[in-house]
Short mmCIF file of C-alpha atoms and ligand atoms in Angstrom, two decimals:
data_model
loop_
_atom_site.label_atom_id
_atom_site.label_comp_id
_atom_site.label_asym_id
_atom_site.label_seq_id
_atom_site.Cartn_x
_atom_site.Cartn_y
_atom_site.Cartn_z
CA UNK A 1 3.51 7.74 -11.69
CA UNK A 2 1.25 10.39 -10.17
CA UNK A 3 -2.15 9.41 -8.87
CA UNK A 4 -3.77 11.68 -11.41
CA UNK A 5 -2.15 9.70 -14.19
CA UNK A 6 -3.18 6.55 -12.39
CA UNK A 7 -6.72 7.85 -12.23
CA UNK A 8 -6.65 8.47 -15.96
CA UNK A 9 -5.05 5.20 -16.98
CA UNK A 10 -7.33 3.23 -14.69
CA UNK A 11 -10.36 4.97 -16.13
CA UNK A 12 -9.24 4.15 -19.66
CA UNK A 13 -8.41 0.55 -18.92
CA UNK A 14 -11.81 -0.17 -17.50
CA UNK A 15 -13.62 2.15 -19.89
CA UNK A 16 -12.68 -0.25 -22.67
CA UNK A 17 -15.43 -2.51 -21.47
CA UNK A 18 -18.12 -0.09 -22.56
CA UNK A 19 -18.71 -2.02 -25.74
CA UNK A 20 -20.60 -4.54 -23.67
CA UNK A 21 -22.91 -2.00 -22.06
CA UNK A 22 -26.40 -3.30 -22.00
CA UNK A 23 -25.41 -6.96 -21.81
CA UNK A 24 -27.48 -8.49 -19.06
CA UNK A 25 -26.39 -12.07 -19.41
CA UNK A 26 -25.69 -13.85 -16.15
CA UNK A 27 -23.29 -16.15 -18.01
CA UNK A 28 -20.36 -17.41 -15.96
CA UNK A 29 -16.84 -17.85 -17.22
CA UNK A 30 -15.72 -21.37 -17.55
CA UNK A 31 -13.06 -22.30 -15.02
CA UNK A 32 -10.96 -23.71 -17.83
CA UNK A 33 -10.72 -20.65 -20.03
CA UNK A 34 -7.62 -20.43 -22.20
CA UNK A 35 -7.99 -16.68 -22.68
CA UNK A 36 -6.88 -16.32 -19.08
CA UNK A 37 -4.06 -18.82 -19.20
CA UNK A 38 -1.58 -16.15 -18.05
CA UNK A 39 -3.78 -15.14 -15.15
CA UNK A 40 -5.17 -16.68 -12.03
CA UNK A 41 -8.83 -15.88 -12.44
CA UNK A 42 -10.53 -18.56 -10.42
CA UNK A 43 -10.66 -19.10 -6.74
CA UNK A 44 -11.29 -22.44 -5.09
CA UNK A 45 -13.40 -23.66 -7.92
CA UNK A 46 -15.61 -20.57 -7.93
CA UNK A 47 -16.06 -18.59 -11.11
CA UNK A 48 -16.25 -14.93 -11.97
CA UNK A 49 -19.24 -13.61 -13.89
CA UNK A 50 -18.75 -12.32 -17.43
CA UNK A 51 -20.52 -9.05 -16.75
CA UNK A 52 -20.86 -6.62 -13.89
CA UNK A 53 -22.44 -3.27 -12.99
CA UNK A 54 -20.36 -0.11 -12.82
CA UNK A 55 -20.90 3.65 -12.62
CA UNK A 56 -19.72 5.63 -15.62
CA UNK A 57 -19.43 9.39 -16.08
CA UNK A 58 -21.25 9.98 -19.35
CA UNK A 59 -21.74 13.78 -19.16
CA UNK A 60 -19.49 16.23 -17.35
CA UNK A 61 -21.41 17.80 -14.48
CA UNK A 62 -21.00 18.56 -10.77
CA UNK A 63 -24.49 17.11 -10.38
CA UNK A 64 -23.54 13.47 -9.79
CA UNK A 65 -26.96 12.12 -10.78
CA UNK A 66 -26.82 14.04 -14.06
CA UNK A 67 -23.22 13.06 -14.80
CA UNK A 68 -23.18 9.38 -13.95
CA UNK A 69 -25.00 6.33 -15.29
CA UNK A 70 -25.05 2.74 -14.06
CA UNK A 71 -24.06 0.39 -16.86
CA UNK A 72 -23.48 -3.28 -17.47
CA UNK A 73 -20.00 -4.08 -18.77
CA UNK A 74 -17.58 -6.95 -19.07
CA UNK A 75 -15.68 -7.82 -15.92
CA UNK A 76 -12.20 -6.48 -16.77
CA UNK A 77 -9.16 -8.71 -17.07
CA UNK A 78 -6.13 -7.86 -14.92
CA UNK A 79 -2.84 -7.19 -16.70
CA UNK A 80 0.38 -8.88 -15.70
CA UNK A 81 1.00 -6.60 -12.67
CA UNK A 82 -2.65 -6.12 -11.72
CA UNK A 83 -5.23 -7.47 -9.33
CA UNK A 84 -8.88 -8.00 -10.06
CA UNK A 85 -10.70 -6.94 -6.90
CA UNK A 86 -14.27 -7.88 -6.09
CA UNK A 87 -15.36 -4.72 -4.30
CA UNK A 88 -17.01 -5.23 -0.95
CA UNK A 89 -17.17 -1.56 0.13
CA UNK A 90 -16.43 1.70 -1.71
CA UNK A 91 -15.76 5.10 -0.15
CA UNK A 92 -17.57 8.32 -1.04
CA UNK A 93 -15.42 11.44 -1.30
CA UNK A 94 -16.45 15.07 -1.62
CA UNK A 95 -14.36 15.14 -4.80
CA UNK A 96 -16.48 12.50 -6.55
CA UNK A 97 -18.40 15.45 -8.01
CA UNK A 98 -15.21 17.26 -8.99
CA UNK A 99 -14.21 14.12 -10.86
CA UNK A 100 -17.64 13.77 -12.50
CA UNK A 101 -17.40 17.37 -13.70
CA UNK A 102 -14.02 16.74 -15.33
CA UNK A 103 -12.07 19.03 -13.02
CA UNK A 104 -9.36 16.48 -12.33
CA UNK A 105 -8.14 16.33 -15.89
CA UNK A 106 -9.99 18.46 -18.44
CA UNK A 107 -8.34 16.53 -21.30
CA UNK A 108 -10.18 13.31 -20.35
CA UNK A 109 -13.55 13.16 -22.06
CA UNK A 110 -16.50 10.98 -21.01
CA UNK A 111 -17.23 8.15 -20.82
CA UNK A 112 -14.91 7.30 -17.94
CA UNK A 113 -15.34 5.31 -14.78
CA UNK A 114 -16.16 6.89 -11.41
CA UNK A 115 -15.02 6.17 -7.86
CA UNK A 116 -11.69 6.66 -6.09
CA UNK A 117 -11.39 3.96 -3.49
CA UNK A 118 -12.52 0.52 -2.49
CA UNK A 119 -11.82 -2.50 -0.37
CA UNK A 120 -12.45 -6.07 -1.34
CA UNK A 121 -11.17 -9.51 -2.16
CA UNK A 122 -8.61 -10.37 -4.83
CA UNK A 123 -10.37 -12.79 -7.18
CA UNK A 124 -7.89 -12.76 -10.04
CA UNK A 125 -4.38 -11.50 -10.75
CA UNK A 126 -1.62 -11.33 -13.31
CA UNK A 127 1.48 -13.44 -13.16
CA UNK A 128 3.85 -10.73 -11.81
CA UNK A 129 1.25 -9.60 -9.28
CA UNK A 130 1.20 -13.14 -7.88
CA UNK A 131 4.67 -12.62 -6.38
CA UNK A 132 3.12 -10.37 -3.70
CA UNK A 133 -0.55 -11.30 -3.70
CA UNK A 134 -2.76 -14.29 -3.93
CA UNK A 135 -6.38 -14.95 -4.71
CA UNK A 136 -8.40 -14.48 -1.51
CA UNK A 137 -6.26 -11.58 -0.18
CA UNK A 138 -8.16 -8.56 1.11
CA UNK A 139 -6.88 -5.22 -0.18
CA UNK A 140 -7.76 -1.54 0.00
CA UNK A 141 -6.84 0.83 -2.82
CA UNK A 142 -7.35 4.37 -4.04
CA UNK A 143 -6.65 6.51 -7.05
CA UNK A 144 -7.05 4.05 -9.89
CA UNK A 145 -10.49 5.23 -11.04
CA UNK A 146 -13.36 2.85 -11.50
CA UNK A 147 -13.93 1.95 -7.85
CA UNK A 148 -17.69 2.37 -8.29
CA UNK A 149 -18.04 -1.07 -9.84
CA UNK A 150 -18.61 -4.61 -8.73
CA UNK A 151 -15.08 -5.50 -9.88
CA UNK A 152 -12.09 -3.21 -10.34
CA UNK A 153 -8.64 -3.81 -11.82
CA UNK A 154 -6.02 -2.33 -9.49
CA UNK A 155 -2.26 -2.19 -10.08
CA UNK A 156 -0.86 -4.53 -7.42
CA UNK A 157 1.71 -1.99 -6.26
CA UNK A 158 -1.03 0.50 -5.42
CA UNK A 159 -3.03 -1.84 -3.24
CA UNK A 160 -2.63 -2.15 0.50
CA UNK A 161 -3.20 -5.51 2.19
CA UNK A 162 -5.69 -5.20 5.06
CA UNK A 163 -6.62 -7.83 7.63
CA UNK A 164 -10.31 -7.92 6.64
CA UNK A 165 -12.79 -6.14 4.41
CA UNK A 166 -14.10 -3.98 7.25
CA UNK A 167 -15.48 -0.58 6.24
CA UNK A 168 -13.32 1.06 8.95
CA UNK A 169 -10.21 0.29 6.87
CA UNK A 170 -11.74 2.25 4.02
CA UNK A 171 -11.58 5.44 6.09
CA UNK A 172 -7.78 5.39 5.89
CA UNK A 173 -6.57 5.35 2.23
CA UNK A 174 -7.87 8.87 1.39
CA UNK A 175 -9.52 10.54 4.40
CA UNK A 176 -7.12 9.38 7.10
CA UNK A 177 -4.00 9.71 4.94
CA UNK A 178 -4.90 13.29 3.98
CA UNK A 179 -5.16 14.40 7.61
CA UNK A 180 -2.11 12.45 8.73
CA UNK A 181 0.24 13.69 6.02
CA UNK A 182 -1.10 17.26 5.74
CA UNK A 183 -0.74 17.91 9.47
CA UNK A 184 2.62 16.18 9.64
CA UNK A 185 4.17 17.90 6.62
CA UNK A 186 2.49 21.29 6.68
CA UNK A 187 1.00 21.76 10.15
CA UNK A 188 4.17 22.11 12.23
CA UNK A 189 2.01 21.19 15.20
CA UNK A 190 3.44 21.78 18.65
CA UNK A 191 2.09 20.91 22.06
CA UNK A 192 -0.24 23.55 23.46
CA UNK A 193 -1.08 25.11 20.10
CA UNK A 194 -4.64 25.70 18.96
CA UNK A 195 -5.95 23.92 15.86
CA UNK A 196 -9.21 24.68 14.06
CA UNK A 197 -10.68 21.89 11.90
CA UNK A 198 -13.59 22.70 9.57
CA UNK A 199 -16.07 19.97 8.48
CA UNK A 200 -14.59 18.30 11.54
CA UNK A 201 -17.12 15.47 11.88
CA UNK A 202 -16.67 14.29 8.27
CA UNK A 203 -14.45 11.71 6.60
CA UNK A 204 -11.14 13.52 6.80
CA UNK A 205 -12.04 16.05 9.54
CA UNK A 206 -12.47 13.32 12.17
CA UNK A 207 -8.83 12.30 11.63
CA UNK A 208 -7.49 15.86 11.73
CA UNK A 209 -9.20 16.30 15.10
CA UNK A 210 -7.64 13.12 16.49
CA UNK A 211 -4.12 13.71 15.12
CA UNK A 212 -4.07 17.30 16.39
CA UNK A 213 -5.21 16.07 19.78
CA UNK A 214 -2.49 13.39 19.80
CA UNK A 215 0.05 16.15 19.14
CA UNK A 216 -1.07 17.83 22.38
CA UNK A 217 -3.05 20.64 20.76
CA UNK A 218 -6.28 22.30 21.81
CA UNK A 219 -8.76 21.39 19.05
CA UNK A 220 -11.77 23.35 17.81
CA UNK A 221 -14.06 21.64 15.28
CA UNK A 222 -16.89 23.06 13.18
CA UNK A 223 -20.02 21.06 12.34
CA UNK A 224 -23.70 21.62 11.57
CA UNK A 225 -25.61 19.70 14.26
CA UNK A 226 -25.63 18.85 17.94
CA UNK A 227 -25.33 15.17 17.09
CA UNK A 228 -22.07 15.88 15.23
CA UNK A 229 -20.88 18.08 18.11
CA UNK A 230 -21.45 15.13 20.45
CA UNK A 231 -19.41 12.87 18.16
CA UNK A 232 -16.61 15.46 18.08
CA UNK A 233 -16.53 15.56 21.89
CA UNK A 234 -16.29 11.77 21.92
CA UNK A 235 -13.13 11.82 19.78
CA UNK A 236 -11.41 14.44 21.91
CA UNK A 237 -12.41 17.74 20.29
CA UNK A 238 -12.13 20.41 23.00
CA UNK A 239 -14.54 22.89 21.48
CA UNK A 240 -17.05 21.69 18.89
CA UNK A 241 -18.81 24.64 17.26
CA UNK A 242 -22.19 23.86 15.76
CA UNK A 243 -22.29 26.76 13.31
CA UNK A 244 -26.02 26.20 12.75
CA UNK A 245 -26.58 27.22 16.38
CA UNK A 246 -23.77 29.70 17.08
CA UNK A 247 -21.94 32.27 14.98
CA UNK A 248 -18.51 30.91 14.05
CA UNK A 249 -16.72 34.25 13.64
CA UNK A 250 -18.10 35.71 16.88
CA UNK A 251 -17.34 32.55 18.86
CA UNK A 252 -13.75 32.43 17.63
CA UNK A 253 -13.21 36.15 18.32
CA UNK A 254 -14.64 35.88 21.80
CA UNK A 255 -13.10 32.58 22.94
CA UNK A 256 -9.78 32.70 21.07
CA UNK A 257 -8.75 36.38 21.08
CA UNK A 258 -5.11 35.49 20.29
CA UNK A 259 -6.21 33.48 17.27
CA UNK A 260 -5.58 29.89 16.19
CA UNK A 261 -2.21 28.49 15.21
CA UNK A 262 -3.29 26.00 12.56
CA UNK A 263 -6.42 25.63 10.44
CA UNK A 264 -7.28 22.39 8.59
CA UNK A 265 -9.72 23.97 6.15
CA UNK A 266 -12.10 22.03 3.91
CA UNK A 267 -15.08 24.33 3.32
CA UNK A 268 -13.77 27.46 1.55
CA UNK A 269 -15.62 30.71 0.77
CA UNK A 270 -16.94 32.57 3.82
CA UNK A 271 -15.65 29.91 6.21
CA UNK A 272 -12.14 30.33 4.85
CA UNK A 273 -12.43 34.10 5.24
CA UNK A 274 -13.36 33.61 8.90
CA UNK A 275 -10.46 31.19 9.29
CA UNK A 276 -7.95 33.63 7.77
CA UNK A 277 -9.21 36.38 10.07
CA UNK A 278 -8.82 34.02 13.04
CA UNK A 279 -5.16 33.15 12.44
CA UNK A 280 -2.70 33.87 15.23
CA UNK A 281 0.72 35.38 14.57
CA UNK A 282 2.74 32.83 12.53
CA UNK A 283 -0.47 30.85 11.98
CA UNK A 284 -0.71 28.26 9.17
CA UNK A 285 -3.88 27.67 7.19
CA UNK A 286 -3.83 24.40 5.24
CA UNK A 287 -6.14 24.44 2.22
CA UNK A 288 -7.58 20.92 2.14
CA UNK A 289 -10.61 21.68 0.00
CA UNK A 290 -13.47 24.09 -0.63
CA UNK A 291 -16.56 21.91 -0.63
CA UNK A 292 -18.94 24.88 -0.44
CA UNK A 293 -18.15 25.57 -4.13
CA UNK A 294 -18.04 22.06 -5.60
CA UNK A 295 -21.70 21.98 -6.63
CA UNK A 296 -21.37 25.21 -8.63
CA UNK A 297 -20.34 25.29 -12.30
CA UNK A 298 -16.88 26.71 -11.56
CA UNK A 299 -16.34 24.55 -8.49
CA UNK A 300 -14.88 27.55 -6.68
CA UNK A 301 -16.75 29.38 -3.91
CA UNK A 302 -16.56 33.20 -3.81
CA UNK A 303 -13.68 34.41 -1.64
CA UNK A 304 -12.81 38.02 -0.88
CA UNK A 305 -9.05 37.79 -1.08
CA UNK A 306 -7.93 41.30 -2.01
CA UNK A 307 -6.62 42.05 1.48
CA UNK A 308 -5.17 38.56 1.95
CA UNK A 309 -1.50 39.55 1.42
CA UNK A 310 -1.91 42.29 4.02
CA UNK A 311 -3.45 39.93 6.55
CA UNK A 312 -0.77 37.30 6.03
CA UNK A 313 2.05 39.84 6.26
CA UNK A 314 0.69 41.52 9.38
CA UNK A 315 0.63 38.16 11.17
CA UNK A 316 3.62 36.49 9.48
CA UNK A 317 0.98 33.87 8.68
CA UNK A 318 0.83 31.51 5.73
CA UNK A 319 -1.63 29.57 3.60
CA UNK A 320 -0.50 26.21 2.27
CA UNK A 321 -2.21 23.96 -0.25
CA UNK A 322 -2.27 20.20 0.19
CA UNK A 323 -3.18 17.57 -2.41
CA UNK A 324 -2.72 13.94 -1.37
CA UNK A 325 -1.33 12.60 -4.68
CA UNK A 326 1.63 15.00 -4.30
CA UNK A 327 2.67 13.30 -1.06
CA UNK A 328 2.72 9.64 -2.03
CA UNK A 329 6.24 9.18 -0.63
CA UNK A 330 4.68 9.62 2.83
CA UNK A 331 1.83 7.29 2.09
CA UNK A 332 3.18 3.91 3.22
CA UNK A 333 4.29 5.21 6.60
CA UNK A 334 1.01 7.04 7.12
CA UNK A 335 -1.09 3.96 6.40
CA UNK A 336 0.91 1.56 8.53
CA UNK A 337 0.98 4.01 11.42
CA UNK A 338 -2.79 4.56 11.25
CA UNK A 339 -3.47 0.81 10.96
CA UNK A 340 -1.41 0.25 14.06
CA UNK A 341 -3.21 2.99 16.00
CA UNK A 342 -6.54 1.49 14.95
CA UNK A 343 -5.46 -2.02 15.96
CA UNK A 344 -4.38 -0.70 19.37
CA UNK A 345 -7.72 1.06 19.84
CA UNK A 346 -6.08 4.49 19.66
CA UNK A 347 -7.83 5.75 16.54
CA UNK A 348 -11.56 6.04 15.91
CA UNK A 349 -12.40 5.34 12.26
CA UNK A 350 -16.03 6.44 12.21
CA UNK A 351 -18.02 5.11 9.27
CA UNK A 352 -21.44 6.32 8.14
CA UNK A 353 -23.22 3.59 6.20
CA UNK A 354 -26.44 5.56 5.86
CA UNK A 355 -28.41 3.84 8.60
CA UNK A 356 -30.16 7.14 9.32
CA UNK A 357 -30.58 8.12 5.65
CA UNK A 358 -34.20 8.44 4.44
CA UNK A 359 -34.07 5.17 2.47
CA UNK A 360 -31.77 3.42 4.90
CA UNK A 361 -28.33 1.86 4.69
CA UNK A 362 -26.30 2.26 1.49
CA UNK A 363 -26.33 -1.26 0.08
CA UNK A 364 -25.72 -2.09 -3.58
CA UNK A 365 -23.70 -0.17 -6.16
CA UNK A 366 -26.56 2.11 -7.15
CA UNK A 367 -26.89 3.47 -3.62
CA UNK A 368 -23.71 5.46 -4.39
CA UNK A 369 -26.10 8.08 -5.81
CA UNK A 370 -27.97 8.35 -2.50
CA UNK A 371 -24.70 8.38 -0.58
CA UNK A 372 -23.38 11.35 -2.57
CA UNK A 373 -26.66 13.24 -1.96
CA UNK A 374 -26.44 12.43 1.74
CA UNK A 375 -22.91 13.83 2.03
CA UNK A 376 -23.90 16.98 0.16
CA UNK A 377 -26.85 17.43 2.50
CA UNK A 378 -24.23 17.58 5.27
CA UNK A 379 -25.78 14.59 7.07
CA UNK A 380 -22.79 12.31 7.49
CA UNK A 381 -20.99 11.61 10.73
CA UNK A 382 -17.66 10.07 9.74
CA UNK A 383 -16.72 8.60 6.38
CA UNK A 384 -19.54 7.74 3.98
CA UNK A 385 -19.22 4.13 2.85
CA UNK A 386 -21.37 2.04 0.50
CA UNK A 387 -21.59 -1.74 0.76
CA UNK A 388 -21.35 -2.94 -2.83
CA UNK A 389 -21.59 -6.67 -2.26
CA UNK A 390 -22.17 -9.09 0.59
CA UNK A 391 -19.23 -11.13 1.91
CA UNK A 392 -17.96 -13.67 -0.56
CA UNK A 393 -19.26 -17.17 0.09
CA UNK A 394 -15.82 -18.55 -0.71
CA UNK A 395 -14.01 -16.46 1.88
CA UNK A 396 -14.33 -17.23 5.55
CA UNK A 397 -12.20 -14.18 6.41
CA UNK A 398 -14.76 -11.60 5.30
N1 NAP B 401 -6.58 17.84 -0.52
C1 NAP B 401 -6.79 16.53 -0.55
O1 NAP B 401 -5.92 15.75 -0.98
C2 NAP B 401 -8.09 16.03 -0.03
C3 NAP B 401 -8.30 14.65 0.21
C4 NAP B 401 -9.54 14.26 0.75
C5 NAP B 401 -10.54 15.21 1.02
N2 NAP B 401 -10.28 16.51 0.73
C6 NAP B 401 -11.27 17.56 1.02
O2 NAP B 401 -11.74 17.42 2.33
C7 NAP B 401 -13.05 17.95 2.42
C8 NAP B 401 -13.97 16.92 3.06
O3 NAP B 401 -14.08 15.82 2.19
P1 NAP B 401 -14.67 14.43 2.67
O4 NAP B 401 -14.71 13.57 1.47
O5 NAP B 401 -13.95 13.98 3.88
O6 NAP B 401 -16.18 14.83 3.02
P2 NAP B 401 -16.89 14.81 4.46
O7 NAP B 401 -16.17 15.75 5.36
O8 NAP B 401 -17.10 13.42 4.91
O9 NAP B 401 -18.32 15.40 4.11
C9 NAP B 401 -18.48 16.71 3.75
C10 NAP B 401 -18.88 17.59 4.95
O10 NAP B 401 -18.59 18.95 4.61
C11 NAP B 401 -19.41 19.80 5.38
N3 NAP B 401 -19.86 20.93 4.58
C12 NAP B 401 -19.64 22.21 4.88
N4 NAP B 401 -20.14 23.00 3.94
C13 NAP B 401 -20.71 22.22 3.03
C14 NAP B 401 -21.41 22.49 1.84
N5 NAP B 401 -21.65 23.72 1.38
N6 NAP B 401 -21.89 21.43 1.15
C15 NAP B 401 -21.69 20.19 1.60
N7 NAP B 401 -21.00 19.88 2.72
C16 NAP B 401 -20.53 20.91 3.44
C17 NAP B 401 -20.56 18.96 5.90
O11 NAP B 401 -20.34 18.85 7.30
P3 NAP B 401 -21.03 19.95 8.28
O12 NAP B 401 -22.46 20.01 7.82
O13 NAP B 401 -20.89 19.36 9.62
O14 NAP B 401 -20.29 21.22 8.07
C18 NAP B 401 -20.36 17.60 5.24
O15 NAP B 401 -20.74 16.54 6.08
C19 NAP B 401 -13.46 18.35 1.01
O16 NAP B 401 -13.19 19.72 0.83
C20 NAP B 401 -12.51 17.53 0.15
O17 NAP B 401 -12.31 18.07 -1.11
C21 NAP B 401 -9.10 16.93 0.22
#
């Protein structure tokens, strides 16, 4: 099943709880509850609340605050092959506003649940899911929809066991995996080549920088502040370019007259035009995203592409699109490899929890709104992560 279908089905499954919107009861489920006789819903004598908070897209809009509402709903019940995860942290992605504007699947109408990825503790599960998981496991997941909630139902086969609910592990399911697989499958990186990463200090950019460096490449990274440039240096970027202080096109022309071999491109519009013009002979530009257009109605930034075929032909260069859900067969290997690198101290998984944001750290589900604003203000260094709930009292691991 593709992740897009998973996104849709997940959104529907949890969306069914909308009937209980507005219920503010703090009632707790009884531990002996026959409606859950086929499920394992209780952990070490603890109980799961009847209701929870979640973020729901109620109006299609790229303005996240306009599109999304916080609601109270029933805590969903896992199906036979599902886990019920109590979210500890959720990840913010640039595409959260593409999702809230209905660009992922125009046939899905609001209301539907927001949020792509989370990490937390399994607090309930279906009978089949219990063959691989148990209550108290810590898992990360992405792509099921509905991560922006206190509890999320996740198909067991799409969850990844992680040693602890650390926010660093949440950098890997989307941001890390995108860089790992895109560069591996489409980059054709070779030692000594030059790689340009745009939005290099962000969630996925930080990984592209590190993987290109590991492949023996010379890495250039764009960012918008000296603080980000310092971070890029610290993770091995050879030439951070703070485009707020120096002209990107001029710098590339002057310092890289032969051009760059690979571009990991996330910004689109004028930045993509500069990147195309900077390609070396046989260069590859990987289209990862075009964030500079996401806040507009169309979602697409202006791009002057009429001479693109000429430019590509003259350099035997290519542009290649990459969308993570199309590469799920590479996913398991990518995650285990990155987890191992992290465990060995060979991969920096930088997390930005909003400590320097105007209202401070992103704590509580409703700080997702602030976290999205913060990313779109270009403030983040590393992956933006929101702490939804404190560690569970029943779990000593967390
Ligand atoms: N294809 C896929 O499967 C896939 C998967 C994951 C992510 N992505 C793409 O990867 C890109 C980065 O996503 P992310 O979630 O990792 O975000 P992120 O990089 O953590 O944050 C976004 C960063 O983009 C930069 N930026 C440049 N122009 C911007 C603009 N006009 N508005 C806002 N930010 C701008 C900012 O850094 P500076 O200020 O330093 O430039 C900002 O910090 C996006 O294009 C996203 O769609 C694609």
